[in-house]
Amino acid sequence: MSKINNLPALGEKAQSAWEAFQKFDQAALADGAIPKKYKELIALAVAMTTQCPYCLEIHKDAALKAGATEEEIAEATFITAALRAGAAVTHGTHLVSK
């Protein structure tokens, strides 16, 4: 069961921090040197890595609204998978003796 609709209630209980977080989040994801569409694709890749279902839901919708295609989202998924697999391999270097 999704609790995403509880965000406003959480924010009410820590209003100053919530408002500061919202402003930071909006600023970080606004158009800039990196266009919003690409920022949302980056956010999706990070969300896949952190495995946050709420971030996936929020940033998928935002990416589509910013003009991302399902093909771009699919490629972002495989970029994420490649980096996660690569991280497992490079961490394996800590397990072997030279």
PDB file of N, CA and C in Angstrom:
ATOM      1  N   MET A   1       0.840  -1.182   0.000  1.00  0.00           N
ATOM      2  CA  MET A   1       0.000   0.000   0.000  1.00  0.00           C
ATOM      3  C   MET A   1       0.889   1.250   0.000  1.00  0.00           C
ATOM      4  N   SER A   2       0.667   2.115  -0.941  1.00  0.00           N
ATOM      5  CA  SER A   2       1.464   3.330  -1.077  1.00  0.00           C
ATOM      6  C   SER A   2       1.093   4.352  -0.008  1.00  0.00           C
ATOM      7  N   LYS A   3       2.104   4.934   0.558  1.00  0.00           N
ATOM      8  CA  LYS A   3       1.913   5.981   1.568  1.00  0.00           C
ATOM      9  C   LYS A   3       2.299   7.350   1.024  1.00  0.00           C
ATOM     10  N   ILE A   4       2.457   7.465  -0.277  1.00  0.00           N
ATOM     11  CA  ILE A   4       2.900   8.724  -0.886  1.00  0.00           C
ATOM     12  C   ILE A   4       1.959   9.873  -0.550  1.00  0.00           C
ATOM     13  N   ASN A   5       0.684   9.574  -0.371  1.00  0.00           N
ATOM     14  CA  ASN A   5      -0.277  10.623  -0.052  1.00  0.00           C
ATOM     15  C   ASN A   5      -0.124  11.154   1.370  1.00  0.00           C
ATOM     16  N   ASN A   6       0.745  10.518   2.158  1.00  0.00           N
ATOM     17  CA  ASN A   6       1.009  10.984   3.518  1.00  0.00           C
ATOM     18  C   ASN A   6       2.076  12.081   3.560  1.00  0.00           C
ATOM     19  N   LEU A   7       2.676  12.410   2.422  1.00  0.00           N
ATOM     20  CA  LEU A   7       3.725  13.435   2.427  1.00  0.00           C
ATOM     21  C   LEU A   7       3.257  14.765   3.016  1.00  0.00           C
ATOM     22  N   PRO A   8       2.082  15.281   2.656  1.00  0.00           N
ATOM     23  CA  PRO A   8       1.653  16.543   3.271  1.00  0.00           C
ATOM     24  C   PRO A   8       1.512  16.447   4.789  1.00  0.00           C
ATOM     25  N   ALA A   9       1.015  15.325   5.286  1.00  0.00           N
ATOM     26  CA  ALA A   9       0.876  15.146   6.736  1.00  0.00           C
ATOM     27  C   ALA A   9       2.244  15.129   7.407  1.00  0.00           C
ATOM     28  N   LEU A  10       3.205  14.484   6.770  1.00  0.00           N
ATOM     29  CA  LEU A  10       4.569  14.478   7.298  1.00  0.00           C
ATOM     30  C   LEU A  10       5.122  15.895   7.320  1.00  0.00           C
ATOM     31  N   GLY A  11       4.904  16.621   6.236  1.00  0.00           N
ATOM     32  CA  GLY A  11       5.381  17.991   6.143  1.00  0.00           C
ATOM     33  C   GLY A  11       4.779  18.918   7.182  1.00  0.00           C
ATOM     34  N   GLU A  12       3.517  18.705   7.505  1.00  0.00           N
ATOM     35  CA  GLU A  12       2.862  19.526   8.529  1.00  0.00           C
ATOM     36  C   GLU A  12       3.518  19.375   9.892  1.00  0.00           C
ATOM     37  N   LYS A  13       4.088  18.228  10.137  1.00  0.00           N
ATOM     38  CA  LYS A  13       4.686  17.947  11.444  1.00  0.00           C
ATOM     39  C   LYS A  13       6.116  18.467  11.561  1.00  0.00           C
ATOM     40  N   ALA A  14       6.696  18.875  10.447  1.00  0.00           N
ATOM     41  CA  ALA A  14       8.044  19.465  10.431  1.00  0.00           C
ATOM     42  C   ALA A  14       8.073  20.499   9.312  1.00  0.00           C
ATOM     43  N   GLN A  15       7.217  21.491   9.454  1.00  0.00           N
ATOM     44  CA  GLN A  15       6.927  22.413   8.366  1.00  0.00           C
ATOM     45  C   GLN A  15       8.154  23.149   7.832  1.00  0.00           C
ATOM     46  N   SER A  16       9.002  23.640   8.688  1.00  0.00           N
ATOM     47  CA  SER A  16      10.171  24.395   8.239  1.00  0.00           C
ATOM     48  C   SER A  16      11.095  23.519   7.397  1.00  0.00           C
ATOM     49  N   ALA A  17      11.376  22.328   7.882  1.00  0.00           N
ATOM     50  CA  ALA A  17      12.249  21.404   7.145  1.00  0.00           C
ATOM     51  C   ALA A  17      11.591  20.976   5.836  1.00  0.00           C
ATOM     52  N   TRP A  18      10.292  20.705   5.880  1.00  0.00           N
ATOM     53  CA  TRP A  18       9.557  20.282   4.690  1.00  0.00           C
ATOM     54  C   TRP A  18       9.597  21.361   3.608  1.00  0.00           C
ATOM     55  N   GLU A  19       9.345  22.602   4.000  1.00  0.00           N
ATOM     56  CA  GLU A  19       9.359  23.687   3.026  1.00  0.00           C
ATOM     57  C   GLU A  19      10.755  23.892   2.445  1.00  0.00           C
ATOM     58  N   ALA A  20      11.784  23.777   3.287  1.00  0.00           N
ATOM     59  CA  ALA A  20      13.161  23.909   2.805  1.00  0.00           C
ATOM     60  C   ALA A  20      13.493  22.771   1.842  1.00  0.00           C
ATOM     61  N   PHE A  21      13.056  21.557   2.173  1.00  0.00           N
ATOM     62  CA  PHE A  21      13.293  20.410   1.281  1.00  0.00           C
ATOM     63  C   PHE A  21      12.602  20.622  -0.052  1.00  0.00           C
ATOM     64  N   GLN A  22      11.351  21.074  -0.030  1.00  0.00           N
ATOM     65  CA  GLN A  22      10.615  21.288  -1.273  1.00  0.00           C
ATOM     66  C   GLN A  22      11.310  22.328  -2.149  1.00  0.00           C
ATOM     67  N   LYS A  23      11.774  23.417  -1.560  1.00  0.00           N
ATOM     68  CA  LYS A  23      12.475  24.446  -2.328  1.00  0.00           C
ATOM     69  C   LYS A  23      13.763  23.895  -2.928  1.00  0.00           C
ATOM     70  N   PHE A  24      14.524  23.134  -2.124  1.00  0.00           N
ATOM     71  CA  PHE A  24      15.759  22.525  -2.621  1.00  0.00           C
ATOM     72  C   PHE A  24      15.464  21.560  -3.762  1.00  0.00           C
ATOM     73  N   ASP A  25      14.471  20.704  -3.582  1.00  0.00           N
ATOM     74  CA  ASP A  25      14.105  19.714  -4.595  1.00  0.00           C
ATOM     75  C   ASP A  25      13.699  20.403  -5.894  1.00  0.00           C
ATOM     76  N   GLN A  26      12.886  21.438  -5.792  1.00  0.00           N
ATOM     77  CA  GLN A  26      12.450  22.170  -6.979  1.00  0.00           C
ATOM     78  C   GLN A  26      13.627  22.835  -7.676  1.00  0.00           C
ATOM     79  N   ALA A  27      14.528  23.423  -6.902  1.00  0.00           N
ATOM     80  CA  ALA A  27      15.702  24.081  -7.496  1.00  0.00           C
ATOM     81  C   ALA A  27      16.616  23.063  -8.158  1.00  0.00           C
ATOM     82  N   ALA A  28      16.828  21.927  -7.515  1.00  0.00           N
ATOM     83  CA  ALA A  28      17.727  20.907  -8.064  1.00  0.00           C
ATOM     84  C   ALA A  28      17.198  20.326  -9.366  1.00  0.00           C
ATOM     85  N   LEU A  29      15.880  20.235  -9.504  1.00  0.00           N
ATOM     86  CA  LEU A  29      15.288  19.599 -10.671  1.00  0.00           C
ATOM     87  C   LEU A  29      14.799  20.583 -11.732  1.00  0.00           C
ATOM     88  N   ALA A  30      15.003  21.868 -11.504  1.00  0.00           N
ATOM     89  CA  ALA A  30      14.571  22.874 -12.476  1.00  0.00           C
ATOM     90  C   ALA A  30      15.509  22.886 -13.680  1.00  0.00           C
ATOM     91  N   ASP A  31      15.000  23.392 -14.801  1.00  0.00           N
ATOM     92  CA  ASP A  31      15.845  23.586 -15.982  1.00  0.00           C
ATOM     93  C   ASP A  31      17.070  24.404 -15.595  1.00  0.00           C
ATOM     94  N   GLY A  32      18.181  24.023 -16.122  1.00  0.00           N
ATOM     95  CA  GLY A  32      19.429  24.742 -15.884  1.00  0.00           C
ATOM     96  C   GLY A  32      20.413  24.340 -16.964  1.00  0.00           C
ATOM     97  N   ALA A  33      21.679  24.217 -16.603  1.00  0.00           N
ATOM     98  CA  ALA A  33      22.676  23.743 -17.562  1.00  0.00           C
ATOM     99  C   ALA A  33      22.276  22.360 -18.079  1.00  0.00           C
ATOM    100  N   ILE A  34      21.646  21.583 -17.211  1.00  0.00           N
ATOM    101  CA  ILE A  34      21.068  20.283 -17.609  1.00  0.00           C
ATOM    102  C   ILE A  34      19.566  20.494 -17.726  1.00  0.00           C
ATOM    103  N   PRO A  35      18.977  20.191 -18.894  1.00  0.00           N
ATOM    104  CA  PRO A  35      17.529  20.361 -19.053  1.00  0.00           C
ATOM    105  C   PRO A  35      16.740  19.445 -18.113  1.00  0.00           C
ATOM    106  N   LYS A  36      15.547  19.879 -17.739  1.00  0.00           N
ATOM    107  CA  LYS A  36      14.701  19.138 -16.800  1.00  0.00           C
ATOM    108  C   LYS A  36      14.502  17.681 -17.222  1.00  0.00           C
ATOM    109  N   LYS A  37      14.298  17.446 -18.499  1.00  0.00           N
ATOM    110  CA  LYS A  37      14.078  16.066 -18.966  1.00  0.00           C
ATOM    111  C   LYS A  37      15.238  15.173 -18.547  1.00  0.00           C
ATOM    112  N   TYR A  38      16.453  15.647 -18.737  1.00  0.00           N
ATOM    113  CA  TYR A  38      17.626  14.837 -18.385  1.00  0.00           C
ATOM    114  C   TYR A  38      17.783  14.723 -16.881  1.00  0.00           C
ATOM    115  N   LYS A  39      17.443  15.780 -16.159  1.00  0.00           N
ATOM    116  CA  LYS A  39      17.492  15.698 -14.699  1.00  0.00           C
ATOM    117  C   LYS A  39      16.525  14.631 -14.180  1.00  0.00           C
ATOM    118  N   GLU A  40      15.346  14.559 -14.792  1.00  0.00           N
ATOM    119  CA  GLU A  40      14.370  13.554 -14.364  1.00  0.00           C
ATOM    120  C   GLU A  40      14.834  12.139 -14.726  1.00  0.00           C
ATOM    121  N   LEU A  41      15.501  11.975 -15.854  1.00  0.00           N
ATOM    122  CA  LEU A  41      16.062  10.662 -16.200  1.00  0.00           C
ATOM    123  C   LEU A  41      17.172  10.280 -15.219  1.00  0.00           C
ATOM    124  N   ILE A  42      17.995  11.254 -14.824  1.00  0.00           N
ATOM    125  CA  ILE A  42      19.018  11.006 -13.799  1.00  0.00           C
ATOM    126  C   ILE A  42      18.338  10.609 -12.487  1.00  0.00           C
ATOM    127  N   ALA A  43      17.287  11.342 -12.124  1.00  0.00           N
ATOM    128  CA  ALA A  43      16.562  11.033 -10.892  1.00  0.00           C
ATOM    129  C   ALA A  43      15.992   9.617 -10.940  1.00  0.00           C
ATOM    130  N   LEU A  44      15.500   9.204 -12.087  1.00  0.00           N
ATOM    131  CA  LEU A  44      14.997   7.836 -12.217  1.00  0.00           C
ATOM    132  C   LEU A  44      16.104   6.811 -12.020  1.00  0.00           C
ATOM    133  N   ALA A  45      17.265   7.071 -12.603  1.00  0.00           N
ATOM    134  CA  ALA A  45      18.388   6.142 -12.442  1.00  0.00           C
ATOM    135  C   ALA A  45      18.795   6.035 -10.975  1.00  0.00           C
ATOM    136  N   VAL A  46      18.854   7.170 -10.289  1.00  0.00           N
ATOM    137  CA  VAL A  46      19.187   7.151  -8.863  1.00  0.00           C
ATOM    138  C   VAL A  46      18.110   6.406  -8.090  1.00  0.00           C
ATOM    139  N   ALA A  47      16.846   6.658  -8.410  1.00  0.00           N
ATOM    140  CA  ALA A  47      15.743   5.983  -7.718  1.00  0.00           C
ATOM    141  C   ALA A  47      15.782   4.477  -7.933  1.00  0.00           C
ATOM    142  N   MET A  48      16.193   4.051  -9.128  1.00  0.00           N
ATOM    143  CA  MET A  48      16.328   2.611  -9.365  1.00  0.00           C
ATOM    144  C   MET A  48      17.451   2.039  -8.512  1.00  0.00           C
ATOM    145  N   THR A  49      18.504   2.811  -8.321  1.00  0.00           N
ATOM    146  CA  THR A  49      19.623   2.355  -7.505  1.00  0.00           C
ATOM    147  C   THR A  49      19.235   2.298  -6.032  1.00  0.00           C
ATOM    148  N   THR A  50      18.534   3.321  -5.556  1.00  0.00           N
ATOM    149  CA  THR A  50      18.120   3.337  -4.154  1.00  0.00           C
ATOM    150  C   THR A  50      16.876   2.487  -3.920  1.00  0.00           C
ATOM    151  N   GLN A  51      16.230   2.093  -4.999  1.00  0.00           N
ATOM    152  CA  GLN A  51      15.038   1.257  -4.987  1.00  0.00           C
ATOM    153  C   GLN A  51      13.883   1.882  -4.215  1.00  0.00           C
ATOM    154  N   CYS A  52      13.701   3.189  -4.417  1.00  0.00           N
ATOM    155  CA  CYS A  52      12.610   3.920  -3.775  1.00  0.00           C
ATOM    156  C   CYS A  52      11.389   3.919  -4.688  1.00  0.00           C
ATOM    157  N   PRO A  53      10.337   3.178  -4.335  1.00  0.00           N
ATOM    158  CA  PRO A  53       9.166   3.123  -5.207  1.00  0.00           C
ATOM    159  C   PRO A  53       8.473   4.475  -5.351  1.00  0.00           C
ATOM    160  N   TYR A  54       8.543   5.292  -4.321  1.00  0.00           N
ATOM    161  CA  TYR A  54       7.907   6.605  -4.388  1.00  0.00           C
ATOM    162  C   TYR A  54       8.660   7.512  -5.359  1.00  0.00           C
ATOM    163  N   CYS A  55       9.980   7.502  -5.280  1.00  0.00           N
ATOM    164  CA  CYS A  55      10.787   8.306  -6.205  1.00  0.00           C
ATOM    165  C   CYS A  55      10.576   7.827  -7.636  1.00  0.00           C
ATOM    166  N   LEU A  56      10.483   6.521  -7.827  1.00  0.00           N
ATOM    167  CA  LEU A  56      10.231   5.991  -9.169  1.00  0.00           C
ATOM    168  C   LEU A  56       8.914   6.529  -9.718  1.00  0.00           C
ATOM    169  N   GLU A  57       7.881   6.510  -8.906  1.00  0.00           N
ATOM    170  CA  GLU A  57       6.570   6.984  -9.332  1.00  0.00           C
ATOM    171  C   GLU A  57       6.605   8.482  -9.652  1.00  0.00           C
ATOM    172  N   ILE A  58       7.166   9.252  -8.752  1.00  0.00           N
ATOM    173  CA  ILE A  58       7.208  10.709  -8.914  1.00  0.00           C
ATOM    174  C   ILE A  58       8.039  11.096 -10.134  1.00  0.00           C
ATOM    175  N   HIS A  59       9.237  10.504 -10.256  1.00  0.00           N
ATOM    176  CA  HIS A  59      10.141  10.934 -11.321  1.00  0.00           C
ATOM    177  C   HIS A  59       9.797  10.329 -12.676  1.00  0.00           C
ATOM    178  N   LYS A  60       9.115   9.199 -12.707  1.00  0.00           N
ATOM    179  CA  LYS A  60       8.630   8.679 -13.995  1.00  0.00           C
ATOM    180  C   LYS A  60       7.608   9.656 -14.562  1.00  0.00           C
ATOM    181  N   ASP A  61       6.649  10.033 -13.735  1.00  0.00           N
ATOM    182  CA  ASP A  61       5.623  10.987 -14.198  1.00  0.00           C
ATOM    183  C   ASP A  61       6.264  12.305 -14.624  1.00  0.00           C
ATOM    184  N   ALA A  62       7.213  12.799 -13.819  1.00  0.00           N
ATOM    185  CA  ALA A  62       7.869  14.073 -14.139  1.00  0.00           C
ATOM    186  C   ALA A  62       8.696  13.961 -15.416  1.00  0.00           C
ATOM    187  N   ALA A  63       9.356  12.821 -15.614  1.00  0.00           N
ATOM    188  CA  ALA A  63      10.158  12.625 -16.828  1.00  0.00           C
ATOM    189  C   ALA A  63       9.262  12.631 -18.066  1.00  0.00           C
ATOM    190  N   LEU A  64       8.146  11.929 -17.991  1.00  0.00           N
ATOM    191  CA  LEU A  64       7.216  11.903 -19.124  1.00  0.00           C
ATOM    192  C   LEU A  64       6.668  13.301 -19.404  1.00  0.00           C
ATOM    193  N   LYS A  65       6.314  14.034 -18.352  1.00  0.00           N
ATOM    194  CA  LYS A  65       5.805  15.399 -18.530  1.00  0.00           C
ATOM    195  C   LYS A  65       6.870  16.313 -19.107  1.00  0.00           C
ATOM    196  N   ALA A  66       8.141  16.020 -18.820  1.00  0.00           N
ATOM    197  CA  ALA A  66       9.247  16.844 -19.335  1.00  0.00           C
ATOM    198  C   ALA A  66       9.646  16.434 -20.749  1.00  0.00           C
ATOM    199  N   GLY A  67       8.965  15.441 -21.309  1.00  0.00           N
ATOM    200  CA  GLY A  67       9.224  15.055 -22.692  1.00  0.00           C
ATOM    201  C   GLY A  67      10.020  13.781 -22.889  1.00  0.00           C
ATOM    202  N   ALA A  68      10.342  13.088 -21.810  1.00  0.00           N
ATOM    203  CA  ALA A  68      11.064  11.817 -21.953  1.00  0.00           C
ATOM    204  C   ALA A  68      10.144  10.781 -22.584  1.00  0.00           C
ATOM    205  N   THR A  69      10.734   9.896 -23.352  1.00  0.00           N
ATOM    206  CA  THR A  69       9.976   8.812 -23.978  1.00  0.00           C
ATOM    207  C   THR A  69      10.153   7.533 -23.159  1.00  0.00           C
ATOM    208  N   GLU A  70       9.283   6.577 -23.410  1.00  0.00           N
ATOM    209  CA  GLU A  70       9.432   5.280 -22.742  1.00  0.00           C
ATOM    210  C   GLU A  70      10.745   4.607 -23.152  1.00  0.00           C
ATOM    211  N   GLU A  71      11.198   4.868 -24.389  1.00  0.00           N
ATOM    212  CA  GLU A  71      12.474   4.310 -24.842  1.00  0.00           C
ATOM    213  C   GLU A  71      13.634   4.920 -24.041  1.00  0.00           C
ATOM    214  N   GLU A  72      13.578   6.206 -23.760  1.00  0.00           N
ATOM    215  CA  GLU A  72      14.622   6.843 -22.955  1.00  0.00           C
ATOM    216  C   GLU A  72      14.605   6.308 -21.525  1.00  0.00           C
ATOM    217  N   ILE A  73      13.415   6.089 -20.991  1.00  0.00           N
ATOM    218  CA  ILE A  73      13.306   5.512 -19.647  1.00  0.00           C
ATOM    219  C   ILE A  73      13.859   4.095 -19.637  1.00  0.00           C
ATOM    220  N   ALA A  74      13.592   3.334 -20.691  1.00  0.00           N
ATOM    221  CA  ALA A  74      14.133   1.974 -20.784  1.00  0.00           C
ATOM    222  C   ALA A  74      15.661   1.998 -20.840  1.00  0.00           C
ATOM    223  N   GLU A  75      16.228   2.910 -21.634  1.00  0.00           N
ATOM    224  CA  GLU A  75      17.688   3.010 -21.702  1.00  0.00           C
ATOM    225  C   GLU A  75      18.269   3.429 -20.362  1.00  0.00           C
ATOM    226  N   ALA A  76      17.608   4.353 -19.676  1.00  0.00           N
ATOM    227  CA  ALA A  76      18.075   4.760 -18.344  1.00  0.00           C
ATOM    228  C   ALA A  76      18.074   3.569 -17.392  1.00  0.00           C
ATOM    229  N   THR A  77      17.085   2.691 -17.549  1.00  0.00           N
ATOM    230  CA  THR A  77      17.023   1.485 -16.723  1.00  0.00           C
ATOM    231  C   THR A  77      18.248   0.608 -16.947  1.00  0.00           C
ATOM    232  N   PHE A  78      18.630   0.422 -18.204  1.00  0.00           N
ATOM    233  CA  PHE A  78      19.770  -0.445 -18.488  1.00  0.00           C
ATOM    234  C   PHE A  78      21.099   0.215 -18.153  1.00  0.00           C
ATOM    235  N   ILE A  79      21.164   1.537 -18.223  1.00  0.00           N
ATOM    236  CA  ILE A  79      22.368   2.229 -17.744  1.00  0.00           C
ATOM    237  C   ILE A  79      22.519   1.966 -16.247  1.00  0.00           C
ATOM    238  N   THR A  80      21.409   2.086 -15.519  1.00  0.00           N
ATOM    239  CA  THR A  80      21.425   1.821 -14.079  1.00  0.00           C
ATOM    240  C   THR A  80      21.871   0.391 -13.803  1.00  0.00           C
ATOM    241  N   ALA A  81      21.331  -0.553 -14.543  1.00  0.00           N
ATOM    242  CA  ALA A  81      21.693  -1.960 -14.351  1.00  0.00           C
ATOM    243  C   ALA A  81      23.171  -2.195 -14.634  1.00  0.00           C
ATOM    244  N   ALA A  82      23.691  -1.561 -15.675  1.00  0.00           N
ATOM    245  CA  ALA A  82      25.107  -1.723 -16.016  1.00  0.00           C
ATOM    246  C   ALA A  82      26.000  -1.189 -14.905  1.00  0.00           C
ATOM    247  N   LEU A  83      25.640  -0.029 -14.361  1.00  0.00           N
ATOM    248  CA  LEU A  83      26.460   0.548 -13.295  1.00  0.00           C
ATOM    249  C   LEU A  83      26.372  -0.259 -12.009  1.00  0.00           C
ATOM    250  N   ARG A  84      25.193  -0.773 -11.700  1.00  0.00           N
ATOM    251  CA  ARG A  84      25.066  -1.603 -10.488  1.00  0.00           C
ATOM    252  C   ARG A  84      25.865  -2.889 -10.646  1.00  0.00           C
ATOM    253  N   ALA A  85      25.795  -3.493 -11.825  1.00  0.00           N
ATOM    254  CA  ALA A  85      26.574  -4.706 -12.060  1.00  0.00           C
ATOM    255  C   ALA A  85      28.063  -4.395 -12.028  1.00  0.00           C
ATOM    256  N   GLY A  86      28.450  -3.282 -12.634  1.00  0.00           N
ATOM    257  CA  GLY A  86      29.851  -2.876 -12.622  1.00  0.00           C
ATOM    258  C   GLY A  86      30.359  -2.636 -11.215  1.00  0.00           C
ATOM    259  N   ALA A  87      29.517  -2.058 -10.374  1.00  0.00           N
ATOM    260  CA  ALA A  87      29.914  -1.825  -8.987  1.00  0.00           C
ATOM    261  C   ALA A  87      30.149  -3.143  -8.255  1.00  0.00           C
ATOM    262  N   ALA A  88      29.319  -4.147  -8.529  1.00  0.00           N
ATOM    263  CA  ALA A  88      29.524  -5.454  -7.902  1.00  0.00           C
ATOM    264  C   ALA A  88      30.857  -6.050  -8.333  1.00  0.00           C
ATOM    265  N   VAL A  89      31.181  -5.918  -9.612  1.00  0.00           N
ATOM    266  CA  VAL A  89      32.447  -6.454 -10.124  1.00  0.00           C
ATOM    267  C   VAL A  89      33.624  -5.720  -9.500  1.00  0.00           C
ATOM    268  N   THR A  90      33.582  -4.384  -9.486  1.00  0.00           N
ATOM    269  CA  THR A  90      34.719  -3.655  -8.933  1.00  0.00           C
ATOM    270  C   THR A  90      34.846  -3.862  -7.426  1.00  0.00           C
ATOM    271  N   HIS A  91      33.742  -4.075  -6.725  1.00  0.00           N
ATOM    272  CA  HIS A  91      33.833  -4.397  -5.300  1.00  0.00           C
ATOM    273  C   HIS A  91      34.467  -5.771  -5.088  1.00  0.00           C
ATOM    274  N   GLY A  92      34.345  -6.621  -6.086  1.00  0.00           N
ATOM    275  CA  GLY A  92      34.980  -7.940  -6.010  1.00  0.00           C
ATOM    276  C   GLY A  92      36.503  -7.846  -5.897  1.00  0.00           C
ATOM    277  N   THR A  93      37.073  -6.719  -6.321  1.00  0.00           N
ATOM    278  CA  THR A  93      38.524  -6.568  -6.205  1.00  0.00           C
ATOM    279  C   THR A  93      38.964  -6.538  -4.740  1.00  0.00           C
ATOM    280  N   HIS A  94      38.061  -6.270  -3.825  1.00  0.00           N
ATOM    281  CA  HIS A  94      38.382  -6.277  -2.401  1.00  0.00           C
ATOM    282  C   HIS A  94      38.423  -7.702  -1.844  1.00  0.00           C
ATOM    283  N   LEU A  95      37.983  -8.652  -2.648  1.00  0.00           N
ATOM    284  CA  LEU A  95      37.855 -10.033  -2.166  1.00  0.00           C
ATOM    285  C   LEU A  95      38.971 -10.954  -2.648  1.00  0.00           C
ATOM    286  N   VAL A  96      39.792 -10.455  -3.540  1.00  0.00           N
ATOM    287  CA  VAL A  96      40.844 -11.320  -4.073  1.00  0.00           C
ATOM    288  C   VAL A  96      42.226 -10.786  -3.655  1.00  0.00           C
ATOM    289  N   SER A  97      43.148 -11.714  -3.554  1.00  0.00           N
ATOM    290  CA  SER A  97      44.528 -11.329  -3.243  1.00  0.00           C
ATOM    291  C   SER A  97      45.299 -11.168  -4.526  1.00  0.00           C
ATOM    292  N   LYS A  98      46.264 -10.281  -4.479  1.00  0.00           N
ATOM    293  CA  LYS A  98      47.106 -10.080  -5.648  1.00  0.00           C
ATOM    294  C   LYS A  98      48.437 -10.723  -5.410  1.00  0.00           C
TER     295      LYS A  98
END
